[in-house]
PDB file of C-alpha atoms in Angstrom:
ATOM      1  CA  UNK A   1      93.994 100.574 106.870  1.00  0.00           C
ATOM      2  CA  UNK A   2      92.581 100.242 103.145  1.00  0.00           C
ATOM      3  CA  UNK A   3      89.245 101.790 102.517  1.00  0.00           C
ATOM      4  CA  UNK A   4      87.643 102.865  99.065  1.00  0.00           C
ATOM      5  CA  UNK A   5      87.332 106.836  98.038  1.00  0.00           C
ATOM      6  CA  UNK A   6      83.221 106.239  98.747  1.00  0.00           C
ATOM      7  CA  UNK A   7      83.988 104.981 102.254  1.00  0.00           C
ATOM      8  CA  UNK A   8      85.817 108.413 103.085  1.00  0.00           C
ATOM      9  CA  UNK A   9      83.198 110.937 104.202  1.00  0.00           C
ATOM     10  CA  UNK A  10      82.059 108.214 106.898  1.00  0.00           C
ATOM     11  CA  UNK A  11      85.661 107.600 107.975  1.00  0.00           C
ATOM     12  CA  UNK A  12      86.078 111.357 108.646  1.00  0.00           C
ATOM     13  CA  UNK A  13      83.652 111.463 110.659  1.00  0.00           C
ATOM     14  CA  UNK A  14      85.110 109.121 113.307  1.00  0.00           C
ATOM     15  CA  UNK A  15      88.499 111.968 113.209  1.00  0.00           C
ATOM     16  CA  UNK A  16      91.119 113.097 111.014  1.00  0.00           C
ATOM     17  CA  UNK A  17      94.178 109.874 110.938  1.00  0.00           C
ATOM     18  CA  UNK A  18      97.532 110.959 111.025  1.00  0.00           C
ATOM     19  CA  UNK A  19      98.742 110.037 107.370  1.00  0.00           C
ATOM     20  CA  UNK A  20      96.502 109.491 104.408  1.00  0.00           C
ATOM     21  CA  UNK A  21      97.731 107.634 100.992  1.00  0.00           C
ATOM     22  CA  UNK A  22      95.807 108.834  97.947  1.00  0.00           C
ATOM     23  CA  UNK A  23      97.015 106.966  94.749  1.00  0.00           C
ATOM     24  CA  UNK A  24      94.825 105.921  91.171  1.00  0.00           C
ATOM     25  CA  UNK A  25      94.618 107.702  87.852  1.00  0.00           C
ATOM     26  CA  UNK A  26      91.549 109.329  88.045  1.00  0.00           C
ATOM     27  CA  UNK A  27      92.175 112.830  89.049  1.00  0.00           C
ATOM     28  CA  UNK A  28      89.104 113.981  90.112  1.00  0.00           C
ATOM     29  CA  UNK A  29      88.983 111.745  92.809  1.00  0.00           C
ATOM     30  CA  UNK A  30      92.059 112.168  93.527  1.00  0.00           C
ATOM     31  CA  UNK A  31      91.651 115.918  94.487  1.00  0.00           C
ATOM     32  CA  UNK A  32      87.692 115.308  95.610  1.00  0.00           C
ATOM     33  CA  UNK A  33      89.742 113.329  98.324  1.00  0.00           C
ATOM     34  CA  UNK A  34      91.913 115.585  99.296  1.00  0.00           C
ATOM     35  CA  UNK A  35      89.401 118.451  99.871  1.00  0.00           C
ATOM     36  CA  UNK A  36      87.662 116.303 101.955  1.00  0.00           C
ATOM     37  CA  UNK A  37      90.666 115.735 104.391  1.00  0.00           C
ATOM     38  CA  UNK A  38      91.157 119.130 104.053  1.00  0.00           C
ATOM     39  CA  UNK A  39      87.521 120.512 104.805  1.00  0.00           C
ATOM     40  CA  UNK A  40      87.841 118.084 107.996  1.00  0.00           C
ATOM     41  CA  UNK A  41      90.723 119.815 108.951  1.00  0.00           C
ATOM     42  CA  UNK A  42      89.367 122.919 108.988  1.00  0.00           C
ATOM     43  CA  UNK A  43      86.506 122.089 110.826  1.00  0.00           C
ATOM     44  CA  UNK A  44      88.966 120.704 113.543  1.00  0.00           C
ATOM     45  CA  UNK A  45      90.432 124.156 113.633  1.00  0.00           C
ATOM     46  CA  UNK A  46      93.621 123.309 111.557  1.00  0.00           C
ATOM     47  CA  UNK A  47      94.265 126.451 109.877  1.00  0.00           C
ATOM     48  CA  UNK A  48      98.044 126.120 108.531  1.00  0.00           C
ATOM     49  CA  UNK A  49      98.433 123.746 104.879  1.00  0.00           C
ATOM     50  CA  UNK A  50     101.994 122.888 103.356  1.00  0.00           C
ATOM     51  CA  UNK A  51     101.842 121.663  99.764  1.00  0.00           C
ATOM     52  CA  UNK A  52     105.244 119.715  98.471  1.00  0.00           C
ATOM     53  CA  UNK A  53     105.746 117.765  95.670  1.00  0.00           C
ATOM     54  CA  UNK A  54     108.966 115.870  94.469  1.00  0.00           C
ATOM     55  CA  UNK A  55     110.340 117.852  92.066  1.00  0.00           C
ATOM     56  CA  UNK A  56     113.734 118.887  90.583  1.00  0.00           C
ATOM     57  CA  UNK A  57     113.772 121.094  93.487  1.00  0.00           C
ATOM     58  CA  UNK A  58     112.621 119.448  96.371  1.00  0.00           C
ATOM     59  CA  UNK A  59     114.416 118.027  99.307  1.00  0.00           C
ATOM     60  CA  UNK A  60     113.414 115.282 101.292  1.00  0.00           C
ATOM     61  CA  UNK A  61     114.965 117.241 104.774  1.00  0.00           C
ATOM     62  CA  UNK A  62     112.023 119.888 104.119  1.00  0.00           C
ATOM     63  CA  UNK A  63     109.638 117.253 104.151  1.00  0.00           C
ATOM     64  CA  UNK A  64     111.032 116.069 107.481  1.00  0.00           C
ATOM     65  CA  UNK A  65     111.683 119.350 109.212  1.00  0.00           C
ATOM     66  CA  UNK A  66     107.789 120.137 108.585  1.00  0.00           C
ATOM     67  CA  UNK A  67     106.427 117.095 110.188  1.00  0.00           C
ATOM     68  CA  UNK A  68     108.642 117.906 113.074  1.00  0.00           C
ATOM     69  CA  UNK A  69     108.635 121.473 113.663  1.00  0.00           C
ATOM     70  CA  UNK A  70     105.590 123.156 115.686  1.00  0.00           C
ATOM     71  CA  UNK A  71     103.129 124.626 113.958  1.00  0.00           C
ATOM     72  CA  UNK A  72     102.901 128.633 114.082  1.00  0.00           C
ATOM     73  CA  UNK A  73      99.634 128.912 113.255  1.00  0.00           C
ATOM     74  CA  UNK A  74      97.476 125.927 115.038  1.00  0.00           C
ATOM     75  CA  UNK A  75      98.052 123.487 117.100  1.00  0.00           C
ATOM     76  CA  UNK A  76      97.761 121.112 114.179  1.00  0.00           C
ATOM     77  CA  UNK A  77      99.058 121.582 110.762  1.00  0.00           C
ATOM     78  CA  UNK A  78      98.412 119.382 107.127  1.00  0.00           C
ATOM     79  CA  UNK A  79     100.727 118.568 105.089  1.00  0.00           C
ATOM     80  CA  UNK A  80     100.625 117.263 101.253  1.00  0.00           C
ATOM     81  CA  UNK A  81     103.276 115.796  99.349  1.00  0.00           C
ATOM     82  CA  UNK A  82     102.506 114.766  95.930  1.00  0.00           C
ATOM     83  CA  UNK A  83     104.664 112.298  94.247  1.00  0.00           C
ATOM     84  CA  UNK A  84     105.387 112.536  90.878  1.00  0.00           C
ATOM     85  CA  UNK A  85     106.643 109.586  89.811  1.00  0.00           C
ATOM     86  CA  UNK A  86     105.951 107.034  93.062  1.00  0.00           C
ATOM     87  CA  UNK A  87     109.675 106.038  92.262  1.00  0.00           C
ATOM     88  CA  UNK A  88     110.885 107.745  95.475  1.00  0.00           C
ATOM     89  CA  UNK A  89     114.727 106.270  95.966  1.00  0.00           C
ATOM     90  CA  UNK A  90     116.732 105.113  98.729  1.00  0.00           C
ATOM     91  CA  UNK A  91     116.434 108.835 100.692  1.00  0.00           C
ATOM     92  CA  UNK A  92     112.677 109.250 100.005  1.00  0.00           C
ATOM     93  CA  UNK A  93     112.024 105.639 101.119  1.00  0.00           C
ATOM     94  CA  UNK A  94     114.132 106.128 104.563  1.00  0.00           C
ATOM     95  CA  UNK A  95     112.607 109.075 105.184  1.00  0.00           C
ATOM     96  CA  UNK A  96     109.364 108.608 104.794  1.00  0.00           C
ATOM     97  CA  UNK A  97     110.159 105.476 107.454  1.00  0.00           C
ATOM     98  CA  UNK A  98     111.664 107.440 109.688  1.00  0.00           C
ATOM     99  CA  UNK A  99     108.772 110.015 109.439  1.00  0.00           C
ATOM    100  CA  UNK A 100     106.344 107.364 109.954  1.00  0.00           C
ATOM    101  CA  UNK A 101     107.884 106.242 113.237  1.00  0.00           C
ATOM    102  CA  UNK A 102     107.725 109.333 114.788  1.00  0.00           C
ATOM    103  CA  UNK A 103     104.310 110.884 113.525  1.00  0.00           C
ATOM    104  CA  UNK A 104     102.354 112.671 116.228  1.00  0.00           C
ATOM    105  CA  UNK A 105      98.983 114.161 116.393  1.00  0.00           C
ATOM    106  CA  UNK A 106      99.779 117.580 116.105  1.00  0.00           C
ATOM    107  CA  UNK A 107     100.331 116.490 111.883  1.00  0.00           C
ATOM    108  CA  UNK A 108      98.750 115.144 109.244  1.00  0.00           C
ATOM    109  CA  UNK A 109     100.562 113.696 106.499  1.00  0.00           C
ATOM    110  CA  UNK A 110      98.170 113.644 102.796  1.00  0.00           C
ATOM    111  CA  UNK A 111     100.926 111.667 100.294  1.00  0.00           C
ATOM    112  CA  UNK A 112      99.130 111.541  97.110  1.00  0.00           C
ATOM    113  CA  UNK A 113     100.332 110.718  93.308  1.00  0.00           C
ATOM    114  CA  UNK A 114      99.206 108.571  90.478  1.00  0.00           C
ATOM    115  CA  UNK A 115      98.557 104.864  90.410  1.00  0.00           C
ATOM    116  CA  UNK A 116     100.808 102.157  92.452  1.00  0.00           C
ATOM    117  CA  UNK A 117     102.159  99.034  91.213  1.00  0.00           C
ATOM    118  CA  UNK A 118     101.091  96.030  93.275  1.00  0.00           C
ATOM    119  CA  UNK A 119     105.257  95.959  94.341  1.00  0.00           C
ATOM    120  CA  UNK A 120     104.938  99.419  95.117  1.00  0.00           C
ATOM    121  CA  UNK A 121     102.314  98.989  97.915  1.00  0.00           C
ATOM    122  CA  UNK A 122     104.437  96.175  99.554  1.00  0.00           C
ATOM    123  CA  UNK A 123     107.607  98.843 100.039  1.00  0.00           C
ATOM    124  CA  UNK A 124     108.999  99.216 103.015  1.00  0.00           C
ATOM    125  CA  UNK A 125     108.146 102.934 102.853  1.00  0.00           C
ATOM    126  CA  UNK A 126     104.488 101.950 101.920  1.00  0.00           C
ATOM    127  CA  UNK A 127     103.801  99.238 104.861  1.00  0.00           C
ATOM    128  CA  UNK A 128     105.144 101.899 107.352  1.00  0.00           C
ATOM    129  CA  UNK A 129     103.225 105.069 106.403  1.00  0.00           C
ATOM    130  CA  UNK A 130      99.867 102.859 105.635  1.00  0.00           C
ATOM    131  CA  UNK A 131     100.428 101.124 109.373  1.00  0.00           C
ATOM    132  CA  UNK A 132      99.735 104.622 110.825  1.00  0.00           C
ATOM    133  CA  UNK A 133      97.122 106.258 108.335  1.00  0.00           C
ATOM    134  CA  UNK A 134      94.957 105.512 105.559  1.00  0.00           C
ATOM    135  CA  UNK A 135      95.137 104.004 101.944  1.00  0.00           C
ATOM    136  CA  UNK A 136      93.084 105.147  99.763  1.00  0.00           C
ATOM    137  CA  UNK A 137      93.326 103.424  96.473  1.00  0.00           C
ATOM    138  CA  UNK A 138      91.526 105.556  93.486  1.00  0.00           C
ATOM    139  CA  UNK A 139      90.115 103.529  90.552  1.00  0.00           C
ATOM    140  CA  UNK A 140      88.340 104.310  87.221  1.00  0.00           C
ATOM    141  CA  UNK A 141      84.964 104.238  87.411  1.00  0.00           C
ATOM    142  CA  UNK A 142      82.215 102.732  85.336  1.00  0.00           C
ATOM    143  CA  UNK A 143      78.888 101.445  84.536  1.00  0.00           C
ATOM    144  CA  UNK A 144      76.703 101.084  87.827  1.00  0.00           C
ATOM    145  CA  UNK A 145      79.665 103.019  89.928  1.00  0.00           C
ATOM    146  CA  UNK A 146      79.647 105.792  87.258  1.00  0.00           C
ATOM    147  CA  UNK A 147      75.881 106.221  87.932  1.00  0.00           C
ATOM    148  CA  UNK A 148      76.240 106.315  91.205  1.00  0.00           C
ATOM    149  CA  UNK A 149      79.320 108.700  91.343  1.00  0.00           C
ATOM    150  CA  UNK A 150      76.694 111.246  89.220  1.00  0.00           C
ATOM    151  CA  UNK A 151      73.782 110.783  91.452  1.00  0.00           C
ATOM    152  CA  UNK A 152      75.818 111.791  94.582  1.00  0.00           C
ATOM    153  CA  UNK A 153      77.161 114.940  92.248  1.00  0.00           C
ATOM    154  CA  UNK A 154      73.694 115.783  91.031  1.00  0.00           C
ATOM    155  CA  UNK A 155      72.940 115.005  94.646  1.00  0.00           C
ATOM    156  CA  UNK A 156      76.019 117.665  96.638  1.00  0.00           C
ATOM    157  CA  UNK A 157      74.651 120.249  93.950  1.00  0.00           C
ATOM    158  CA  UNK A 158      70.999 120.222  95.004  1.00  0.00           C
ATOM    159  CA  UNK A 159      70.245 119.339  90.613  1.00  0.00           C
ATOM    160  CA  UNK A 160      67.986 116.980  89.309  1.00  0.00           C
ATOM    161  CA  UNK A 161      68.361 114.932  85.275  1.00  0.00           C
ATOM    162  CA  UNK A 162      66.101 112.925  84.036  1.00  0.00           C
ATOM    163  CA  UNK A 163      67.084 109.569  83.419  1.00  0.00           C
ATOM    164  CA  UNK A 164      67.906 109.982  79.480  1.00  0.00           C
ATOM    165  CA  UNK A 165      69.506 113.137  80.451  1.00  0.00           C
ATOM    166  CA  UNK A 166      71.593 111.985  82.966  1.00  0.00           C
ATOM    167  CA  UNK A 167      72.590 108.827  80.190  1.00  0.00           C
ATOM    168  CA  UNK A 168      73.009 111.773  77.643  1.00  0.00           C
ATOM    169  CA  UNK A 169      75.467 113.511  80.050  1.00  0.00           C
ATOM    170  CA  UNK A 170      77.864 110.407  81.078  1.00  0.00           C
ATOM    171  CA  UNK A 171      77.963 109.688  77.199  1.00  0.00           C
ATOM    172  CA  UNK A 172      78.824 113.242  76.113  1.00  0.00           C
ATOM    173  CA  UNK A 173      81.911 113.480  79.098  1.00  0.00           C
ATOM    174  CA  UNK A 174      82.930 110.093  77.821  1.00  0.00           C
ATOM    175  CA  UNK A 175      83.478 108.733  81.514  1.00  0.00           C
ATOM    176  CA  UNK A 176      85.438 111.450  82.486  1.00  0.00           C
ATOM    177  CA  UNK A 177      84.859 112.582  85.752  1.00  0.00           C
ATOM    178  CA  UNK A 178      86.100 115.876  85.940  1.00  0.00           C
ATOM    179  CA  UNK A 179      84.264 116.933  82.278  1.00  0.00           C
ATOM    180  CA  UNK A 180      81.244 115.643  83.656  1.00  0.00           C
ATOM    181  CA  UNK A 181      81.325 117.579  86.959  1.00  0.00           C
ATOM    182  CA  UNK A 182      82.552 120.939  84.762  1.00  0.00           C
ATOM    183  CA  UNK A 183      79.309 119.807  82.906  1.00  0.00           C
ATOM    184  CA  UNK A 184      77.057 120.074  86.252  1.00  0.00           C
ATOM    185  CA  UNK A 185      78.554 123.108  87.851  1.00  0.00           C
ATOM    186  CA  UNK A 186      77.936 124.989  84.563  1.00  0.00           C
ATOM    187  CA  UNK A 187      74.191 123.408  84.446  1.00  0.00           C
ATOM    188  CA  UNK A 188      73.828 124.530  88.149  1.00  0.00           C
ATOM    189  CA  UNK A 189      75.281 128.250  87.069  1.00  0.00           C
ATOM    190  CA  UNK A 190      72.815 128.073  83.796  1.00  0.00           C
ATOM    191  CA  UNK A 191      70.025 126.394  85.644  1.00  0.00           C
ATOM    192  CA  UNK A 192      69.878 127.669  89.509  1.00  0.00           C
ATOM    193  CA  UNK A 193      66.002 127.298  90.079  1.00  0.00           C
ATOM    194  CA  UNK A 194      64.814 124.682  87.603  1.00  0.00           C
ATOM    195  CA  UNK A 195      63.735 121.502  89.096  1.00  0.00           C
ATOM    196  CA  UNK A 196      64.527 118.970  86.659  1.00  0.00           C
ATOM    197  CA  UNK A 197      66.689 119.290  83.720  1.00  0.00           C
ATOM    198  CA  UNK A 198      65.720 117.552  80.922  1.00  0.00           C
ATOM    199  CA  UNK A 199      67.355 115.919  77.775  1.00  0.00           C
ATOM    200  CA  UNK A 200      66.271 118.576  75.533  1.00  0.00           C
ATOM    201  CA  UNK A 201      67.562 121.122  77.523  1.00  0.00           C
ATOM    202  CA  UNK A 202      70.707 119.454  78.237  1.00  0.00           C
ATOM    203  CA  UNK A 203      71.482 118.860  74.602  1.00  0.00           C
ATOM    204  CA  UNK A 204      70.559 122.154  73.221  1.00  0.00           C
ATOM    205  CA  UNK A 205      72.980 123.872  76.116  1.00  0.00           C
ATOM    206  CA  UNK A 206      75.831 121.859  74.771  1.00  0.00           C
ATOM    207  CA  UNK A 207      75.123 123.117  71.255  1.00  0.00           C
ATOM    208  CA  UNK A 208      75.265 126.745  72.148  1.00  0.00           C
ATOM    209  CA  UNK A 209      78.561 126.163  74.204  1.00  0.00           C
ATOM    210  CA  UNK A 210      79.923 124.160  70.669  1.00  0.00           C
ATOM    211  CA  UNK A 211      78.839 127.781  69.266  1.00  0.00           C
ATOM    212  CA  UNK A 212      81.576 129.818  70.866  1.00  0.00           C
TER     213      UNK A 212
END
């Protein structure tokens, strides 16, 4: 199943799926993703995480032995995997098949990495995972979606901009997510009790910062 990063939270909520694909180049979301599946996880009691990624190091049979040992901690377990370079081989490829086909509900698979080719998500690696789990294709945001994306942020930190401030803000982080959410945590640290930020106060807290 293919849903969009905003369509996540509500998906959740139905239950954790057994495999989730996270792939764009826009990091923030990226990782906002993840924590979610994560934060779900723990809610559903899943108290034991395995991070892997494919580097020089890394073996595909570890990536195989944890989805099919027991957990020792829970009865469920996560597991992330992040792929480097999405060009996973021959081995990688059969064994994330072979994983796929014999996924149960005591794991959850997270395989996350940068942004997939349009060949890349008709694999035979791809169609297997994604027929048991979740795609969730991460693209760059802009323009109405970008003012969105900062309501809900000005939204999960309990902040309020005015309008020009807010414009001032998305300008100043040039579109980048994570400098713009940086931006609001340290406005939320700076500000805790103010109800609405204004431009003014916005741009003179950016010139002290330039200060030091």
């Amino acid at each position: 199943m293919k849903i969009y990063a905003n369509q996540l939270p509500a998906e959740l909520n139905k239950g954790l799926a057994n495999c989730y694909l996270i792939f764009g180049d826009e990091p923030f979301q990226v990782n906002e993703a993840r924590d979610l599946i994560k934060s779900k996880a723990k809610q559903q009691g899943i108290d034991e995480f395995i991070r892997l990624s494919d580097d020089e190091q890394f073996d595909w049979e570890d990536l195989q032995q944890h989805c099919q040992a027991m957990s020792l901690f829970s009865s469920t377990k996560l597991i992330e995997l992040e792929l480097s370079s999405n060009k996973i081989g021959k081995v990688g490829s059969d064994t994330l098949k072979q994983i796929a086909s014999v996924l149960t509900d005591d794991t959850v698979l997270v395989i996350f990495g940068g942004k997939l080719e349009a060949a890349q998500t008709k694999s035979a690696w791809f169609k297997a995972v994604s027929q048991n789990g979740v795609f969730i294709p991460i693209y760059e945001i802009d323009g109405p979606h970008l003012q969105r994306w900062l309501k809900q942020q000005l939204l999960n930190r309990n902040l309020n901009l005015t309008p020009d401030a807010q414009a001032f803000l998305i300008s100043f982080t040039s579109g980048n997510l994570l400098a713009c959410a940086q931006e609001l945590d340290k406005l939320k640290l700076s500000h805790p009790n103010s109800p609405t930020l204004t431009l003014e106060l916005i741009q003179g807290q950016v010139a002290d910062q330039s200060r030091y």
